Amino acid sequence: MAPKRSILSALQATSMVESKPVLPAEILASILDYLPVSDMIRFAKTSRRMREMVYDDTRWVARLKSMGCWDELEARRRFEDAMKRKRETMKRASIAGQSPVSARGANTTIFDAALEAERRNKAIEEAAQPPDIRVDGFETLSINAPPSKSPFEDPEALLEVLKNVRSIRGHARQEYGKIYGALAPFYFDLVQAKSHTDPILFRVFRDPERQAQMLANLHTFTKSDWAQGWREREEKLSSMSHVFESAVLREFEQGYEFWDVDGRMKRYAHVLHALNGGTPAIDLFISKHPIFNDREVLANSMDCVNQAARDEITLEPSQKFFDTLSKKLGEQNAVMTRIFPNPATVFWSLVDKVREDIIMDYVTPLLDETHERHLASYLKAASGLFEQCFAFAKLLDAPAGSEEKLEEKLEDRAKETALKVFEPHLDLYLQEELDFFTKHAEREVGNWDQKLSEQDATVESFYMKNFNRQADKNDFLSSFKKVVMMPVTVLPNIPLSSPFGGGKPAPASAANSSSRRPVSITGTPGSSRPQTPGLGTSSERTGTPLPTEAPPTDELKAKAALMASRLEGIKTLFSIEVALDLVHSAKTSLGRAAVFMRLGGQAGGEAREQCEAIFVVLLKILGQSHIKHGFTKAVDHLSYYNPREVSDHNQAGVAPLVTFIELVNVGDLISQMIDVFFDQQMLAPKIADRNDFLDPAGLAKKKFEQMLDESVAAGLNKGIDVLMDEVEYLCATIQLPTDYNPLASSNEKGISQGPDIGPTQTAKRIVELVSSHTNMLVGSTEKTMLDVFNGEVGLRLFTAICKHIKRQRISTDGAIKLIADMNLYFDYIRTLKNNDLQAYFKALRELSQIYLIDAKHAKEMATIIADGDRFGGIFRAEEVYEFAERRADWYQVKRDVERAMYGLECSVM
């Protein structure tokens, strides 16, 4: 009997071997993606952990996504619905007093009742099947034997297997198993076939429609084949499909030859559509379409040039061409609908071919020819043909029942078609359009300037033709002596203090002599819209407005007349007609270029930028070259004005200043015209954006308005000089010495009988003159500029009046007249509603009171002179003292006034 061995001996004989996996789990999971499905099932049987790795839902979701059979939105919706039902069940269980566990056991609708019923039926079916062929998720797959070649019981269900796939989280493996079980046998059988007759697919499905559908399913299924050798299997499937496609395409072509629309063409077009979308059938149908050989469609684009006048173009033949082409394409809708399952795709493919082979062959030669012949015709042709092409594409009648019937789709199609036709010509056209307008604008402004120069030269030649200008230049000293030694009567109304005045006044006979009558330089206020001097026909341009009388024989008179002509010509230095012509040309160019904005995208953006460039060029040429240049000349002409050379000063205003204000009115009209143009032609079509402070058009408009304001301000500044010269002239010539210092006897000449306490005629004339000019600017100038102008006029008027008072001798009796004049000036200034100016003239009115004080009240006079607060800080005591020196009795009261002022100073100290 063998000795009994100890139980520990067995344990001692056991060798302890540590077992660890050779590869990490992450690498194993990655390798699984490249295994055949049958190997993955075997791998899942090895262990629980391997089974979890294989059954991971994300692995099968990825395969479904590769075939396009997974809808994430549907999966999320199903999951949210299931969770919602679960929460409702838990809520009902809590209300009923049951525990969640018992509720789950008692109720099978925690998730989806229909899904649970399907699972129970599926479990019963699996129990009835032999256990050796039932693998979870792959019921129809035998992993030990090659795929069976026998047909399935329901072949039609196999064709729809991809459409019946559901996106359910946690069940992706089962859904993929249905696809694999249905398509894998056909797939592996086909890739192993030697010829096109071997695959079981063509024996199970006898008609070409179902064969094409199954081949299409296999092409989808091969996207989930990631195992080794997938490329060879995919090429084999593609080769077999190509053989099938060629055979079907031959049948379709034979039907096309016999025009069997409802027979073979329709049948095999549907077969090819089921196979791969039907592209070969579409290409064949379009390539052999009779429209490309239709003589009625293949028109000659040169008819647009040949049927028009010289250097012109007519677009009637092109419109007829597009109408005919549209009619022909519309007739194909019914045919395409009868043949193809996707007639819209075929229709737009045909349109693309027509666009490439017919429309571009029509448009390109015409644009090239017109560009070489005449630029204006080219611009008209490019814009007109684009509009016709865009309208043609937009009005195409797409097949019924197509999404292309939607307005948005048709608009996009029209943009695409028109862009492809005109994209090669777009950059050249936009640049030529801008250059054409620029040259036209520069030419019109240049013609205007040239005409003005010729007119000035003609007028100067007319007045100065009796004088040898070259001799005067060669002998400057003799010419200067001749002018200086001329009789005084030639220089009208020149005071004795003038350097050209003599020691004695001219004799009356000489003053009344017609041969020595002063030249009258007057300007008649005319229309605020001056006519263009000769920008009409060629016959009109040759004529220059010249005086009807003979030119003066006296050089000074000729110079005065020439100056009068130039001052009168201020209002024609720029013209509203030229502005209208430029604006009309810009509108035409913008109208042609703006149609390309319909393209949208980059092309539409380029067209919009070019439209803005046209507007910028308009403002640049109209503003800088025309208006600003005119204002500069006007300011130069105003600087030549001398009131002493004018014989008629009885008008309501200064003639050259009135003329300049008319020029300002013309500038204001042009500015308003630009505003209307900007609103209608730039903002309405959305070329410019008012809210974009960096928009080029808006910046150019602001710069134009700034230039206009600066030019008007410069002119008005010079106009103020002219106005003040006229005011000083009136003060020097019209103001009588006896106005402020009347003679003792009332019977003296020039003094009316009885007391007269009203203002003098000089003050009335000055107020009338100044107010007429300030009122002229109301309504034509911005309020800010008008306020500045009025303020400057008021200050300059204040200065002129102060200078005038310092030149007068004012008695106590004449102080009444002076006070009346100051009150008149103050009343006028008050109408300007400028508080600062009112302070100046109020001080001036207070100042006039010192002349009313009697000589025996020297102390009161001294008190007023020394009271700085009385004049609001406008006048210092020294300045008031200077005004007091103009009293007629100053030398009588001077000592008393100074003594009183000294006493006041001592008392203050």
XYZ file of N, CA and C in Angstrom, residues 290-375:
258
model
N -29.756 67.477 -79.872
C -29.826 68.196 -81.160
C -29.760 69.703 -81.026
N -29.891 70.261 -79.836
C -29.883 71.716 -79.694
C -28.537 72.316 -80.090
N -27.479 71.536 -80.001
C -26.152 72.052 -80.312
C -25.899 72.131 -81.811
N -26.817 71.605 -82.604
C -26.710 71.702 -84.059
C -27.898 72.442 -84.663
N -28.694 73.083 -83.809
C -29.883 73.784 -84.274
C -29.473 75.132 -84.873
N -29.752 75.342 -86.162
C -29.369 76.585 -86.826
C -30.138 77.790 -86.271
N -31.328 77.530 -85.787
C -32.124 78.623 -85.234
C -31.505 79.160 -83.951
N -30.811 78.318 -83.244
C -30.171 78.734 -81.997
C -28.796 79.325 -82.248
N -28.052 78.754 -83.157
C -26.678 79.180 -83.413
C -26.681 80.459 -84.240
N -26.963 81.603 -83.593
C -27.031 82.893 -84.273
C -25.650 83.540 -84.318
N -25.553 84.600 -85.122
C -24.308 85.342 -85.271
C -24.366 86.592 -84.396
N -23.474 86.684 -83.431
C -23.509 87.828 -82.511
C -23.109 89.132 -83.189
N -22.434 89.069 -84.336
C -22.030 90.286 -85.028
C -23.219 91.054 -85.595
N -24.399 90.456 -85.594
C -25.589 91.179 -86.038
C -25.854 92.389 -85.149
N -25.448 92.334 -83.891
C -25.651 93.473 -82.988
C -24.847 94.689 -83.440
N -23.738 94.455 -84.138
C -22.914 95.548 -84.639
C -23.298 95.910 -86.058
N -23.545 94.898 -86.879
C -23.833 95.145 -88.289
C -25.169 95.833 -88.502
N -26.133 95.595 -87.621
C -27.451 96.182 -87.781
C -27.590 97.536 -87.102
N -26.506 98.074 -86.536
C -26.541 99.364 -85.854
C -25.759 100.387 -86.663
N -25.913 101.657 -86.281
C -25.172 102.718 -86.938
C -23.689 102.605 -86.596
N -22.919 103.447 -87.234
C -21.479 103.425 -87.038
C -21.161 103.781 -85.583
N -20.250 103.021 -84.991
C -19.839 103.197 -83.600
C -21.002 103.066 -82.626
N -22.006 102.340 -83.010
C -23.144 102.084 -82.138
C -23.374 100.578 -82.063
N -24.297 100.177 -81.221
C -24.622 98.759 -81.068
C -26.086 98.644 -80.698
N -26.728 97.635 -81.227
C -28.108 97.329 -80.874
C -28.152 95.932 -80.271
N -28.923 95.786 -79.222
C -29.003 94.515 -78.500
C -30.289 93.765 -78.814
N -30.991 94.176 -79.830
C -32.206 93.444 -80.216
C -31.884 92.043 -80.740
N -30.863 91.866 -81.592
C -30.534 90.490 -82.020
C -30.139 89.588 -80.846
N -29.400 90.119 -79.880
C -29.014 89.290 -78.742
C -30.231 88.929 -77.894
N -31.167 89.849 -77.769
C -32.389 89.526 -77.018
C -33.175 88.432 -77.722
N -33.221 88.487 -79.041
C -33.886 87.440 -79.809
C -33.171 86.100 -79.639
N -31.846 86.145 -79.591
C -31.064 84.929 -79.382
C -31.395 84.272 -78.047
N -31.413 85.065 -76.973
C -31.714 84.505 -75.651
C -33.167 84.029 -75.560
N -34.074 84.723 -76.216
C -35.480 84.288 -76.189
C -35.635 82.938 -76.889
N -34.987 82.803 -78.041
C -35.065 81.535 -78.775
C -34.445 80.399 -77.974
N -33.299 80.673 -77.365
C -32.620 79.647 -76.579
C -33.465 79.242 -75.371
N -34.092 80.198 -74.740
C -34.952 79.888 -73.600
C -36.139 79.030 -74.020
N -36.689 79.334 -75.176
C -37.824 78.552 -75.675
C -37.406 77.113 -75.973
N -36.241 76.955 -76.589
C -35.764 75.616 -76.922
C -35.492 74.787 -75.665
N -34.899 75.421 -74.670
C -34.624 74.685 -73.437
C -35.919 74.341 -72.698
N -36.878 75.232 -72.756
C -38.153 74.944 -72.105
C -38.866 73.760 -72.710
N -38.644 73.530 -74.008
C -39.293 72.394 -74.662
C -38.719 71.050 -74.214
N -37.554 71.057 -73.595
C -36.914 69.808 -73.183
C -37.400 69.310 -71.829
N -38.162 70.137 -71.115
C -38.598 69.731 -69.783
C -39.434 68.468 -69.801
N -40.411 68.439 -70.699
C -41.313 67.286 -70.747
C -40.554 66.013 -71.112
N -39.594 66.130 -72.047
C -38.829 64.959 -72.477
C -37.983 64.427 -71.323
N -37.313 65.327 -70.617
C -36.457 64.902 -69.500
C -37.282 64.292 -68.376
N -38.444 64.844 -68.141
C -39.304 64.293 -67.097
C -39.751 62.882 -67.434
N -39.975 62.591 -68.704
C -40.403 61.253 -69.130
C -39.253 60.253 -69.052
N -38.018 60.694 -69.218
C -36.886 59.758 -69.299
C -36.237 59.533 -67.950
N -35.898 60.621 -67.263
C -35.009 60.531 -66.110
C -35.791 60.638 -64.801
N -35.335 59.931 -63.776
C -35.965 60.084 -62.456
C -35.584 61.392 -61.773
N -34.499 62.028 -62.220
C -34.045 63.320 -61.675
C -33.941 64.335 -62.812
N -35.056 64.777 -63.388
C -35.002 65.656 -64.567
C -34.342 66.997 -64.275
N -34.434 67.493 -63.030
C -33.831 68.794 -62.727
C -32.311 68.744 -62.896
N -31.696 67.668 -62.436
C -30.242 67.536 -62.583
C -29.845 67.508 -64.049
N -30.606 66.772 -64.839
C -30.320 66.692 -66.278
C -30.519 68.053 -66.931
N -31.580 68.745 -66.533
C -31.880 70.041 -67.147
C -30.754 71.041 -66.884
N -30.300 71.119 -65.633
C -29.262 72.102 -65.340
C -27.907 71.679 -65.891
N -27.699 70.376 -66.049
C -26.480 69.934 -66.743
C -26.514 70.358 -68.206
N -27.682 70.253 -68.819
C -27.830 70.714 -70.199
C -27.634 72.221 -70.293
N -28.166 72.963 -69.312
C -27.984 74.419 -69.309
C -26.503 74.774 -69.199
N -25.756 74.064 -68.363
C -24.320 74.326 -68.244
C -23.597 74.068 -69.562
N -23.993 73.011 -70.228
C -23.370 72.715 -71.523
C -23.733 73.767 -72.560
N -24.976 74.212 -72.548
C -25.409 75.269 -73.465
C -24.660 76.560 -73.157
N -24.504 76.842 -71.877
C -23.776 78.044 -71.503
C -22.339 78.022 -72.008
N -21.699 76.849 -71.915
C -20.301 76.742 -72.308
C -20.112 76.721 -73.810
N -20.982 76.012 -74.538
C -20.777 75.808 -75.973
C -21.544 76.778 -76.851
N -22.594 77.415 -76.330
C -23.420 78.287 -77.176
C -23.358 79.732 -76.704
N -23.668 79.968 -75.427
C -23.762 81.351 -74.946
C -22.397 82.027 -74.953
N -21.375 81.336 -74.434
C -20.055 81.956 -74.404
C -19.506 82.163 -75.809
N -19.811 81.256 -76.724
C -19.388 81.442 -78.109
C -20.121 82.600 -78.774
N -21.258 82.986 -78.210
C -22.000 84.129 -78.737
C -21.508 85.436 -78.116
N -21.257 85.429 -76.812
C -20.941 86.660 -76.091
C -19.492 87.085 -76.311
N -18.555 86.164 -76.211
C -17.135 86.525 -76.229
C -16.701 87.218 -77.517
N -17.034 86.716 -78.715
C -16.616 87.442 -79.922
C -17.218 88.838 -80.022
N -18.456 88.988 -79.559
C -19.091 90.307 -79.642
C -18.384 91.306 -78.729
N -18.050 90.899 -77.520
C -17.357 91.811 -76.610
C -15.954 92.136 -77.112
N -15.261 91.146 -77.638
C -13.922 91.408 -78.165
C -13.963 92.374 -79.346
N -14.932 92.201 -80.219
C -15.029 93.062 -81.395
C -15.379 94.493 -81.006
N -16.363 94.667 -80.143
C -16.753 96.016 -79.740
C -15.652 96.702 -78.933
N -14.879 95.940 -78.174
C -13.785 96.550 -77.416
C -12.719 97.104 -78.347
N -12.517 96.447 -79.469
C -11.539 96.945 -80.438
C -12.091 98.107 -81.247
N -13.388 98.094 -81.527
C -13.974 99.130 -82.382
C -14.261 100.431 -81.629
N -15.096 100.343 -80.608
C -15.570 101.550 -79.936
C -15.843 101.228 -78.480
N -15.217 101.981 -77.568
C -15.300 101.661 -76.153
C -16.707 101.842 -75.610
